[in-house]
Amino acid sequence: MSDLVLDVSNLTVKFPPQGNKDEAAVDNVNFQLKKGEILGIVGESGSGKSVTSLAIMGLIQKPGKIVEGSRITYYKTLEKPTELTQLEKKKEEPENPDNKPKKWTDYRGEEIAMIFQEPMSAFNPVYTIGYQLVEMIQEHQGVTQEQAKNQVIDLLQQVKVLDSDQELEEKCLQQLEEINRKSKSKKNIPTTQKIKNYIRQQKEACLKRYPHELSGGQLQRVMIAMAISCEPKILIADEPTTALDVTVQKGILKLLRGLCKNKGIAMIFISHDLGVINEVADRILVMCEGKVIEEGKKEQILRHPQDNYTKGLLACRPPLHIKVDKLPTVADFSEDKKGIYLSDQRHDVNLIDKIGITDNQIQTRNKAAKDKEVLLSVENLTVEYGKSGFLGLKPNKSQAVKNISFEVYSGETLGLVGESGCGKSTLARTILRLISAANGNISFEIDELSDKSISKKYMNNEDVREFRKNMQIVFQNPYSSLNPRLTIGEAIAEPMIIHQTQPDSEKRREIVNALLNLVGLDASIYKRYPHQFSGGQRQRVCIARALALNPRFLICDESVSALDVSVQAQVLNLLKDLQRKLKLTCIFISHDLSVVRFMSDRIMVMQKGEIVEIGDAEKIVNNPQQQYTKDLLNSIPQFPEDLKWELEDTVNSSQSS
């Protein structure tokens, strides 16, 4: 046990609710962590994962409290253990020069560091990233500003936010050669000093960037650089990749695992996705309702889970190598339901038959969709951002969408997939007339519109109102999509008031209650406010609001990317059921091809504002033609090969029987 760095024993954290006795958010949790080991903690929102990590960091806020008898022991060396739960008490004692008590500030950052889930909220927006990183290093290491600055540059190169010196030199040479070629002169011959100046300028420019000038993936990498800047013994990563693209996520997971193995850092990696945990962890600890359900080596948990809750988490993520009609949820694995599981010997054939789709069924659905009329037609669409030219100067514009054309058939779901910045959301907002198109035409084929071209800059008010009624959107973040001052009932009824589709308040109330029932919520929540609901419940409310006007067309813009995999499965099943019941036509936007494949009849892949390929969902997933699509597929976190193929064989055999 000489490599032991953390021992958590009988950890219990309570938060007293109003008028009741204390409620345990973490209940008697026990685990150990060794040098260089990566422990994955997995569970749904509210399972106690983050509270456990905050307790280790000493960040539990009042009225929350760590219960007496809980122990969190940190071992800098085996001979010098520190009881972290006692640090606050020592802080209040009078200081003795001969025996100065340790404080939390002596451990946070230098010994134990944390990567938080939301990078944008973890940085001060008024300071550059360079200033904040230098400040961190100087605070803990006591080095000069120049030394700290050099360390920051090295860290940013390690996490791939800044190119290496060799890569910067190659870019400089390419630029100088291009200048020489255009000028046809020998005056700009590359010199050592020019290369050094270029490298220095690039490094300075990177340090002077503000948090809002970096993408989510880049900012997450900067946070990783800050966390490892003091080479801590323990690193806690709390959902560091939840809302990131699969390609960026893959790079961050590889980076974190490499740092731990190369530098001997012990890491606690928190996630709700067992596919992500499989990519990075050595051991897995599963939590539910504040308790540890089971713990063991990664292979043991993934191949032979003992608890139904773990089986549910494994099964509810959309599979990539088989088409299903309905996703299992954690509720399907409760004690009163058999459910299914990838490697369980007790297969429920009836449930597998319900969720599995044969190739013949897929072909029939695709043919039926293409035989229907075209509802949305996009022709040579271009969308530009930037400023126009002034006094004859060249316009400074960039094209977010570049001359794309496609059609959406009535009743089908077109999946739109690609990395952040590829133009997915810009395209969706242009279709909705929230952004103006520079060129091209968008036609919406409904009888109610007198002029079918909705990309025209000038539509009369009557046509705009009719168009808004027939096309709605479900946004990515359910927390910011609802007005916190409006009750749930008022939020859902608001579109009917604005568009004057139902003037009678009593009938509006009846419609709202029916919509709540339609999305799986009880009508009794009518007068409750958004903050009283979970993320999955809020997203259901947003879907109900989008359906209030009985639209023909629905756009889902990353509507499940920030949800737990179990809640995600429920929302995806709901959207699919609603599409069939209401005969909706949908564009489903995501960066995750496994989710898009589950939802879509056809898939369109975008990169840098252009369509890379478009076709039937099964053909795109099983036989991609472009390397970019293959890269997206390869970036999706997967379970071990034997688990993946066992699931496929199980479904195939059940279908044949």
XYZ file of C-alpha atoms in Angstrom:
657
model
C 0.000 0.000 0.000
C 2.992 2.317 -0.354
C 1.363 3.892 -3.431
C -1.863 4.846 -1.600
C -2.708 8.572 -1.984
C -6.346 8.853 -0.858
C -8.543 6.884 1.539
C -12.235 7.843 1.780
C -13.957 6.126 4.687
C -17.620 6.328 5.778
C -18.097 9.637 3.935
C -21.556 11.075 4.592
C -22.653 14.545 3.470
C -26.040 15.983 4.449
C -28.060 18.971 3.254
C -30.918 19.940 5.577
C -34.111 20.682 3.622
C -36.591 23.232 4.937
C -38.635 21.957 7.853
C -37.314 18.398 7.698
C -34.428 16.463 9.147
C -31.114 16.249 7.336
C -31.083 14.451 3.985
C -27.946 12.546 2.969
C -26.643 13.518 -0.491
C -23.712 11.119 0.055
C -24.324 8.135 2.309
C -21.444 6.083 3.778
C -19.150 6.109 0.709
C -15.867 4.178 0.894
C -13.024 3.877 -1.641
C -9.257 4.164 -2.021
C -7.088 5.720 -4.721
C -3.526 4.758 -5.657
C -0.752 6.620 -7.427
C -1.253 6.701 -11.221
C -4.685 5.061 -10.950
C -7.830 6.404 -12.624
C -11.066 5.772 -10.736
C -14.247 6.342 -12.721
C -17.314 7.385 -10.705
C -20.504 6.934 -12.699
C -24.172 7.650 -12.014
C -27.093 9.871 -12.935
C -27.532 13.488 -11.862
C -28.258 13.580 -8.139
C -26.419 10.330 -7.442
C -23.815 12.105 -5.284
C -20.833 12.066 -7.663
C -20.086 15.788 -7.618
C -20.848 16.161 -3.913
C -18.271 13.451 -3.198
C -15.646 15.329 -5.209
C -16.508 18.651 -3.541
C -16.146 17.012 -0.124
C -12.644 15.828 -1.052
C -11.784 19.397 -2.115
C -13.320 20.904 1.043
C -15.846 22.880 -0.997
C -19.127 21.786 0.603
C -21.137 24.972 1.112
C -23.398 25.592 4.106
C -25.954 24.424 5.092
C -24.358 21.249 3.741
C -22.039 19.467 6.150
C -19.752 16.445 6.346
C -21.114 14.225 9.108
C -18.958 13.381 12.121
C -17.195 10.060 11.628
C -16.472 10.654 7.930
C -12.803 10.404 7.022
C -10.923 11.658 3.960
C -7.243 10.855 4.403
C -4.638 12.208 1.982
C -1.196 10.569 1.893
C 1.566 12.796 0.594
C 3.727 9.938 1.830
C 2.584 6.867 3.717
C 4.272 8.215 6.851
C 2.600 11.653 6.613
C -1.189 11.225 6.310
C -3.433 14.308 6.503
C -7.048 14.113 7.623
C -8.700 16.565 5.200
C -11.983 16.764 7.129
C -10.074 18.279 10.056
C -8.386 21.086 8.122
C -11.128 23.646 8.764
C -10.935 22.983 12.523
C -7.175 23.461 12.488
C -7.623 26.740 10.653
C -9.518 28.185 13.612
C -6.792 27.250 16.130
C -4.216 29.904 17.114
C -1.102 29.549 14.993
C 2.054 28.254 16.638
C 5.276 29.252 14.841
C 6.820 25.914 15.773
C 3.815 23.893 14.616
C 1.915 25.957 12.043
C -1.420 24.261 11.255
C -2.196 23.259 7.684
C -5.004 25.036 5.790
C -7.084 24.037 2.769
C -5.154 26.542 0.675
C -2.014 24.474 1.292
C -3.639 21.519 -0.477
C -5.983 22.880 -3.149
C -4.194 23.266 -6.454
C -0.805 22.110 -5.192
C -1.763 18.655 -3.865
C -5.353 18.127 -5.065
C -6.693 19.873 -8.190
C -10.076 19.840 -9.904
C -11.367 20.245 -13.465
C -14.931 21.550 -13.328
C -17.742 20.629 -15.714
C -18.425 24.087 -17.191
C -15.181 25.752 -18.325
C -16.724 29.127 -19.183
C -17.901 29.674 -15.606
C -14.552 28.585 -14.121
C -12.559 31.493 -15.601
C -12.785 35.210 -14.863
C -14.028 36.787 -18.125
C -12.209 40.115 -17.557
C -8.708 38.583 -17.408
C -6.723 36.845 -20.142
C -6.048 33.125 -19.855
C -2.327 33.868 -19.611
C -2.809 36.181 -16.624
C -4.964 33.633 -14.787
C -2.543 30.750 -15.378
C 0.501 32.815 -14.360
C -1.318 33.935 -11.202
C -2.082 30.314 -10.299
C 1.536 29.187 -10.679
C 2.980 32.147 -8.771
C 0.513 31.628 -5.927
C 1.544 28.022 -5.358
C 5.161 27.842 -6.508
C 6.570 31.242 -5.587
C 8.447 31.659 -8.892
C 9.059 34.876 -10.812
C 6.569 36.118 -13.370
C 8.899 35.252 -16.258
C 9.398 31.710 -14.957
C 5.651 31.276 -14.491
C 5.038 32.598 -18.008
C 7.448 30.039 -19.498
C 5.688 27.268 -17.569
C 2.303 28.432 -18.875
C 3.526 28.333 -22.484
C 4.862 24.810 -21.953
C 1.537 23.696 -20.420
C -0.534 25.185 -23.251
C 1.639 23.308 -25.724
C 1.159 20.080 -23.763
C -2.641 20.376 -23.932
C -2.523 21.358 -27.639
C -4.011 24.850 -27.230
C -0.743 26.270 -28.582
C 1.308 24.622 -31.328
C 4.750 23.271 -30.470
C 7.842 25.287 -31.407
C 8.492 22.942 -34.320
C 4.941 23.340 -35.655
C 5.152 27.133 -35.272
C 8.468 27.159 -37.146
C 6.946 25.136 -40.012
C 4.008 27.553 -40.240
C 6.375 30.513 -40.301
C 8.400 28.967 -43.131
C 5.237 28.279 -45.136
C 4.073 31.881 -44.765
C 7.465 33.315 -45.727
C 7.685 31.033 -48.755
C 4.217 32.182 -49.837
C 5.320 35.834 -49.515
C 8.428 35.116 -51.580
C 6.401 33.366 -54.247
C 3.906 36.221 -54.594
C 6.517 38.997 -54.511
C 8.966 37.097 -56.741
C 11.724 38.669 -54.709
C 14.633 37.407 -52.644
C 14.218 40.113 -49.999
C 12.058 37.949 -47.743
C 14.408 34.993 -47.438
C 13.662 33.200 -44.112
C 16.058 34.108 -41.335
C 16.521 32.648 -37.875
C 15.546 35.942 -36.269
C 12.292 36.158 -38.247
C 11.345 32.651 -37.161
C 12.126 33.447 -33.516
C 10.065 36.638 -33.711
C 7.127 34.768 -35.248
C 7.192 32.064 -32.552
C 7.381 34.680 -29.800
C 4.477 36.660 -31.296
C 2.286 33.553 -31.533
C 2.969 32.646 -27.920
C 2.237 36.181 -26.740
C -0.980 36.280 -28.766
C -2.151 33.004 -27.207
C -1.525 34.288 -23.663
C -3.463 37.496 -24.406
C -6.642 35.716 -25.456
C -9.735 36.058 -23.270
C -11.946 33.081 -22.282
C -14.745 34.081 -24.687
C -12.287 33.939 -27.601
C -11.751 30.190 -27.189
C -14.084 27.323 -28.094
C -15.481 24.989 -25.444
C -12.887 22.327 -26.221
C -10.001 24.803 -26.118
C -11.219 26.302 -22.848
C -11.531 22.851 -21.313
C -7.914 22.192 -22.287
C -6.841 25.469 -20.657
C -8.618 24.352 -17.487
C -6.710 21.058 -17.634
C -3.481 23.052 -17.991
C -4.414 25.081 -14.890
C -5.247 21.925 -12.922
C -1.932 20.200 -13.717
C 0.205 23.345 -13.484
C 1.386 22.493 -9.956
C 1.675 18.761 -10.725
C -0.871 17.692 -8.093
C -0.872 14.203 -6.646
C -4.653 13.897 -7.173
C -6.714 15.254 -10.082
C -10.527 15.317 -9.972
C -12.298 15.676 -13.347
C -16.032 16.389 -12.920
C -17.863 15.709 -16.203
C -15.090 17.422 -18.229
C -16.392 16.258 -21.625
C -20.203 16.135 -21.252
C -21.150 18.861 -23.753
C -18.124 18.585 -26.061
C -17.918 17.197 -29.582
C -16.971 13.522 -29.774
C -13.734 14.369 -31.597
C -12.703 16.968 -28.997
C -13.816 14.584 -26.245
C -11.603 11.807 -27.594
C -8.577 14.116 -27.588
C -9.210 15.266 -24.005
C -9.685 11.698 -22.729
C -6.424 10.638 -24.365
C -4.657 13.676 -22.915
C -5.901 13.051 -19.361
C -5.032 9.366 -19.414
C -1.570 10.142 -20.787
C -0.915 12.756 -18.097
C -1.882 10.345 -15.321
C 0.203 7.476 -16.612
C 3.264 9.575 -17.508
C 3.343 11.746 -14.381
C 1.920 9.270 -11.855
C -1.107 11.470 -11.087
C -4.065 9.703 -9.448
C -7.365 10.788 -10.999
C -11.058 10.601 -10.120
C -13.018 10.871 -13.384
C -16.734 11.608 -12.920
C -19.276 10.899 -15.663
C -22.777 9.575 -16.296
C -21.626 7.755 -19.460
C -20.095 4.293 -19.043
C -18.837 4.471 -22.638
C -16.665 7.473 -21.703
C -15.591 5.786 -18.456
C -14.497 2.736 -20.457
C -12.147 4.931 -22.496
C -10.256 6.345 -19.517
C -10.755 4.484 -16.206
C -8.967 1.551 -14.552
C -11.610 0.959 -11.878
C -15.294 1.937 -11.752
C -17.447 2.981 -8.821
C -21.201 3.166 -9.518
C -23.321 5.546 -7.393
C -27.088 5.892 -7.045
C -28.990 8.124 -4.600
C -25.807 8.905 -2.671
C -24.743 5.295 -2.162
C -22.132 3.081 -3.811
C -24.033 0.405 -5.733
C -20.999 -1.581 -6.845
C -17.270 -1.152 -7.332
C -14.628 -3.107 -9.204
C -12.201 -3.270 -12.098
C -13.433 -1.834 -15.382
C -13.677 -5.219 -17.103
C -15.665 -6.689 -14.225
C -18.233 -3.871 -14.106
C -18.711 -3.706 -17.883
C -18.896 -7.450 -18.519
C -20.451 -8.795 -15.327
C -22.402 -6.059 -13.500
C -24.260 -7.263 -10.442
C -26.804 -4.475 -9.980
C -29.774 -3.712 -12.235
C -28.994 0.005 -12.067
C -25.568 -0.568 -13.641
C -27.171 -2.738 -16.317
C -29.573 0.081 -17.116
C -26.764 2.627 -17.485
C -24.964 0.260 -19.853
C -27.986 -0.358 -22.052
C -29.602 3.079 -22.360
C -26.902 4.652 -24.573
C -27.861 4.434 -28.287
C -25.925 1.505 -29.821
C -23.857 2.291 -32.907
C -23.737 -1.156 -34.510
C -27.406 -2.035 -34.494
C -30.613 -0.149 -35.312
C -33.235 -0.068 -32.573
C -36.719 1.430 -32.452
C -36.763 2.199 -28.734
C -34.004 2.675 -26.189
C -34.091 0.820 -22.862
C -34.080 3.099 -19.827
C -32.871 2.620 -16.268
C -36.513 2.126 -15.239
C -36.668 -1.006 -17.428
C -34.099 -2.596 -15.122
C -35.900 -1.972 -11.848
C -36.768 -4.907 -9.623
C -40.297 -5.241 -11.024
C -39.117 -5.315 -14.675
C -36.779 -7.788 -16.332
C -35.298 -5.514 -18.985
C -32.342 -6.578 -21.104
C -28.615 -6.385 -20.717
C -25.760 -6.823 -23.174
C -24.082 -9.800 -21.494
C -26.821 -11.031 -19.152
C -27.808 -14.672 -19.485
C -31.485 -13.875 -18.751
C -32.464 -12.195 -22.034
C -36.015 -10.862 -22.297
C -36.727 -11.774 -25.937
C -40.045 -9.893 -26.025
C -38.393 -6.588 -25.081
C -35.566 -7.126 -27.573
C -38.142 -7.787 -30.301
C -39.801 -4.481 -29.450
C -36.653 -2.394 -29.809
C -34.928 -4.190 -32.688
C -35.472 -3.197 -36.344
C -34.736 -5.539 -39.255
C -33.108 -4.458 -42.530
C -36.410 -5.002 -44.361
C -38.202 -2.661 -41.962
C -35.514 -0.008 -42.465
C -35.764 -0.242 -46.267
C -39.562 -0.043 -46.149
C -39.442 3.083 -43.954
C -36.891 4.806 -46.180
C -38.898 4.063 -49.327
C -42.117 5.323 -47.713
C -40.403 8.572 -46.675
C -38.999 9.242 -50.155
C -42.377 8.574 -51.764
C -43.860 11.493 -49.803
C -43.832 15.106 -50.891
C -40.912 17.451 -50.240
C -41.761 19.692 -47.276
C -38.540 21.730 -47.074
C -36.219 22.524 -49.945
C -32.868 24.317 -49.580
C -31.097 25.463 -52.754
C -27.579 26.946 -52.975
C -27.807 28.443 -49.495
C -24.933 30.656 -48.291
C -24.762 32.371 -44.900
C -22.067 34.948 -44.108
C -20.819 36.587 -40.919
C -18.689 39.709 -40.636
C -18.653 43.362 -41.628
C -19.310 44.868 -45.040
C -16.661 46.884 -46.863
C -16.319 50.618 -46.133
C -15.332 53.272 -48.700
C -14.398 50.681 -51.268
C -12.421 48.473 -48.878
C -12.695 44.687 -49.225
C -15.481 43.200 -47.030
C -14.267 41.240 -44.005
C -16.678 38.303 -44.148
C -16.538 34.579 -43.490
C -18.940 31.969 -44.819
C -20.551 29.831 -42.103
C -22.678 27.930 -44.662
C -21.311 27.532 -48.178
C -23.673 26.975 -51.112
C -25.481 23.872 -49.810
C -28.602 22.194 -51.201
C -30.821 19.435 -49.784
C -34.459 18.393 -49.303
C -36.490 17.153 -46.348
C -39.459 14.873 -47.053
C -42.758 15.107 -45.199
C -42.784 12.872 -42.111
C -39.072 12.005 -42.101
C -36.285 12.876 -39.677
C -33.112 14.240 -41.236
C -30.128 13.951 -38.920
C -27.587 16.771 -39.135
C -24.192 15.912 -37.674
C -20.789 17.565 -37.440
C -18.338 19.214 -35.054
C -18.852 22.592 -33.401
C -18.351 25.355 -35.945
C -19.377 23.245 -38.939
C -22.506 25.352 -39.543
C -25.249 23.099 -38.100
C -26.876 25.647 -35.801
C -26.364 28.477 -38.309
C -28.239 26.438 -40.917
C -31.076 25.739 -38.472
C -31.411 29.402 -37.512
C -31.388 30.451 -41.169
C -34.210 28.014 -41.931
C -36.151 29.555 -39.033
C -35.443 33.094 -40.340
C -33.508 33.968 -37.190
C -30.477 34.649 -39.435
C -30.593 36.165 -42.922
C -29.150 34.240 -45.854
C -26.588 35.916 -48.124
C -27.606 33.840 -51.154
C -29.829 30.909 -52.042
C -33.432 29.941 -51.528
C -35.435 28.052 -48.857
C -38.912 26.797 -49.757
C -41.454 25.536 -47.241
C -44.183 23.622 -49.076
C -47.396 24.253 -47.124
C -50.695 25.454 -48.533
C -51.135 28.146 -45.887
C -48.202 30.200 -47.192
C -49.016 32.387 -50.153
C -45.289 32.721 -50.962
C -43.368 29.469 -50.429
C -39.942 31.106 -50.399
C -39.109 31.785 -46.743
C -35.554 32.978 -47.371
C -36.746 36.255 -48.885
C -35.740 39.205 -46.739
C -39.181 40.731 -46.976
C -42.232 38.603 -46.137
C -45.529 40.188 -45.184
C -46.518 39.900 -41.520
C -49.312 37.428 -42.201
C -46.970 34.985 -43.941
C -44.323 35.319 -41.218
C -46.913 34.582 -38.534
C -48.194 31.548 -40.453
C -44.642 30.317 -40.980
C -43.785 30.664 -37.267
C -46.783 28.548 -36.337
C -45.696 25.685 -38.568
C -41.978 25.545 -37.704
C -40.663 25.335 -34.126
C -37.317 24.601 -32.423
C -36.177 22.792 -29.262
C -32.916 24.361 -28.066
C -29.892 22.672 -26.523
C -29.991 24.091 -23.002
C -33.297 23.499 -21.173
C -32.126 25.677 -18.269
C -31.862 28.866 -20.347
C -34.802 28.085 -22.664
C -37.491 28.852 -20.091
C -38.318 32.199 -18.472
C -37.730 31.693 -14.721
C -40.542 34.175 -13.936
C -43.212 32.194 -15.766
C -44.839 29.052 -14.427
C -44.688 25.908 -16.541
C -48.295 26.381 -17.625
C -47.737 30.010 -18.612
C -44.613 29.104 -20.618
C -46.456 26.454 -22.643
C -49.526 28.659 -23.158
C -47.495 31.712 -24.230
C -47.210 30.744 -27.962
C -51.009 30.328 -28.155
C -51.468 33.838 -26.734
C -48.876 35.425 -29.053
C -50.304 33.775 -32.188
C -53.909 34.167 -30.977
C -54.752 30.556 -31.776
C -56.815 30.064 -28.627
C -58.367 33.174 -26.989
C -60.294 31.188 -24.342
C -58.157 30.818 -21.195
C -60.000 27.696 -20.012
C -59.436 25.923 -23.322
C -55.790 26.994 -23.253
C -55.507 25.368 -19.831
C -57.000 22.156 -21.241
C -54.551 22.164 -24.164
C -51.583 22.750 -21.828
C -52.676 19.848 -19.598
C -53.010 17.612 -22.651
C -49.520 18.617 -23.846
C -48.032 17.891 -20.415
C -49.585 14.431 -20.478
C -48.328 13.950 -24.027
C -44.695 14.529 -22.976
C -45.013 12.330 -19.868
C -45.576 15.011 -17.202
C -48.471 15.392 -14.757
C -50.925 18.254 -15.227
C -50.519 19.117 -11.523
C -47.200 20.874 -12.286
C -49.012 23.678 -14.146
C -48.267 26.314 -11.485
C -44.725 25.225 -10.641
C -41.616 27.115 -11.819
C -38.690 25.884 -13.993
C -36.165 25.828 -11.134
C -38.237 23.121 -9.434
C -37.487 20.553 -12.157
C -34.576 18.462 -13.355
C -32.908 18.962 -16.743
C -34.822 16.106 -18.350
C -38.155 17.420 -17.060
C -37.366 20.931 -18.304
C -36.531 19.571 -21.736
C -39.918 17.832 -21.801
C -41.549 21.182 -20.980
C -39.617 22.803 -23.855
C -40.877 20.081 -26.204
C -44.461 20.649 -24.998
C -44.092 24.391 -25.645
C -42.747 23.720 -29.156
C -45.815 21.556 -29.875
C -48.341 24.088 -28.533
C -49.070 25.498 -32.003
C -49.340 22.056 -33.637
C -46.388 22.667 -36.015
C -45.639 20.692 -39.148
C -41.860 20.982 -38.794
C -39.632 20.639 -35.706
C -35.899 21.368 -35.353
C -34.063 19.799 -32.388
C -30.738 21.600 -31.950
C -28.478 19.465 -29.701
C -31.565 18.955 -27.531
C -30.135 15.976 -25.572
C -26.365 16.580 -25.598
C -26.185 17.957 -22.035
C -28.496 15.330 -20.466
C -27.608 12.162 -18.560
C -27.620 9.054 -20.761
C -30.648 7.671 -18.878
C -32.622 10.936 -19.227
C -31.349 11.224 -22.805
C -32.865 7.829 -23.611
C -36.236 8.921 -22.200
C -36.254 12.178 -24.211
C -35.159 10.433 -27.429
C -37.916 7.830 -27.039
C -40.394 10.641 -26.396
C -39.360 12.582 -29.505
C -39.644 9.477 -31.654
C -43.103 8.620 -30.286
C -44.319 12.199 -30.791
C -43.082 12.227 -34.366
C -45.149 9.149 -35.163
C -48.263 10.316 -33.301
C -48.250 13.876 -34.666
C -46.709 13.052 -38.078
C -43.950 15.610 -37.543
C -41.128 16.346 -39.948
C -37.847 16.881 -38.093
C -34.272 18.032 -38.452
C -32.309 16.501 -35.567
C -28.953 18.196 -34.925
C -26.167 16.554 -32.919
C -22.422 15.928 -32.907
C -22.986 12.291 -31.845
C -23.595 9.905 -34.757
C -24.963 7.151 -32.498
C -27.753 9.457 -31.295
C -28.423 10.747 -34.820
C -28.550 7.208 -36.180
C -31.201 6.217 -33.623
C -33.398 9.219 -34.448
C -32.955 9.639 -38.201
C -34.131 8.166 -41.492
C -31.371 9.998 -43.368
C -28.146 11.644 -42.181
C -26.381 14.738 -43.521
C -22.774 15.268 -42.419
C -21.396 18.822 -42.404
C -17.827 20.129 -42.149
C -16.708 23.765 -42.368
C -20.066 24.911 -43.726
C -20.292 22.299 -46.489
C -22.118 18.992 -46.902
C -19.594 16.157 -46.722
C -22.096 13.415 -47.493
C -25.824 12.723 -47.254
C -27.769 9.477 -47.464
C -29.743 6.794 -45.623
C -28.758 6.569 -41.969
C -27.689 2.918 -42.188
C -25.474 3.524 -45.210
C -23.775 6.521 -43.609
C -23.061 4.605 -40.378
C -22.176 1.204 -41.832
C -20.438 2.320 -45.008
C -19.229 5.955 -44.765
C -17.598 7.285 -47.920
C -15.681 10.238 -46.496
C -12.773 10.191 -44.042
C -14.371 12.930 -41.923
C -17.440 10.753 -41.311
C -15.178 7.824 -40.412
C -13.340 10.039 -37.920
C -16.638 11.031 -36.273
C -17.619 7.381 -35.968
C -14.257 6.383 -34.539
C -14.444 9.148 -31.925
C -17.638 7.829 -30.306
C -16.843 6.159 -26.947
C -17.486 2.445 -27.242
C -17.704 -0.581 -24.984
C -15.275 -3.511 -25.411
C -15.655 -5.341 -28.723
C -17.037 -8.548 -27.189
C -19.832 -6.598 -25.465
C -20.721 -4.758 -28.662
C -20.949 -7.868 -30.803
C -22.773 -9.821 -28.112
C -25.549 -7.234 -28.165
C -25.781 -7.420 -31.946
C -25.894 -11.228 -31.958
C -28.561 -11.184 -29.249
C -30.850 -8.863 -31.200
C -30.298 -10.694 -34.493
C -31.030 -14.076 -32.953
C -34.188 -12.771 -31.276
C -35.419 -11.322 -34.571
C -34.820 -14.556 -36.473
C -36.690 -16.525 -33.831
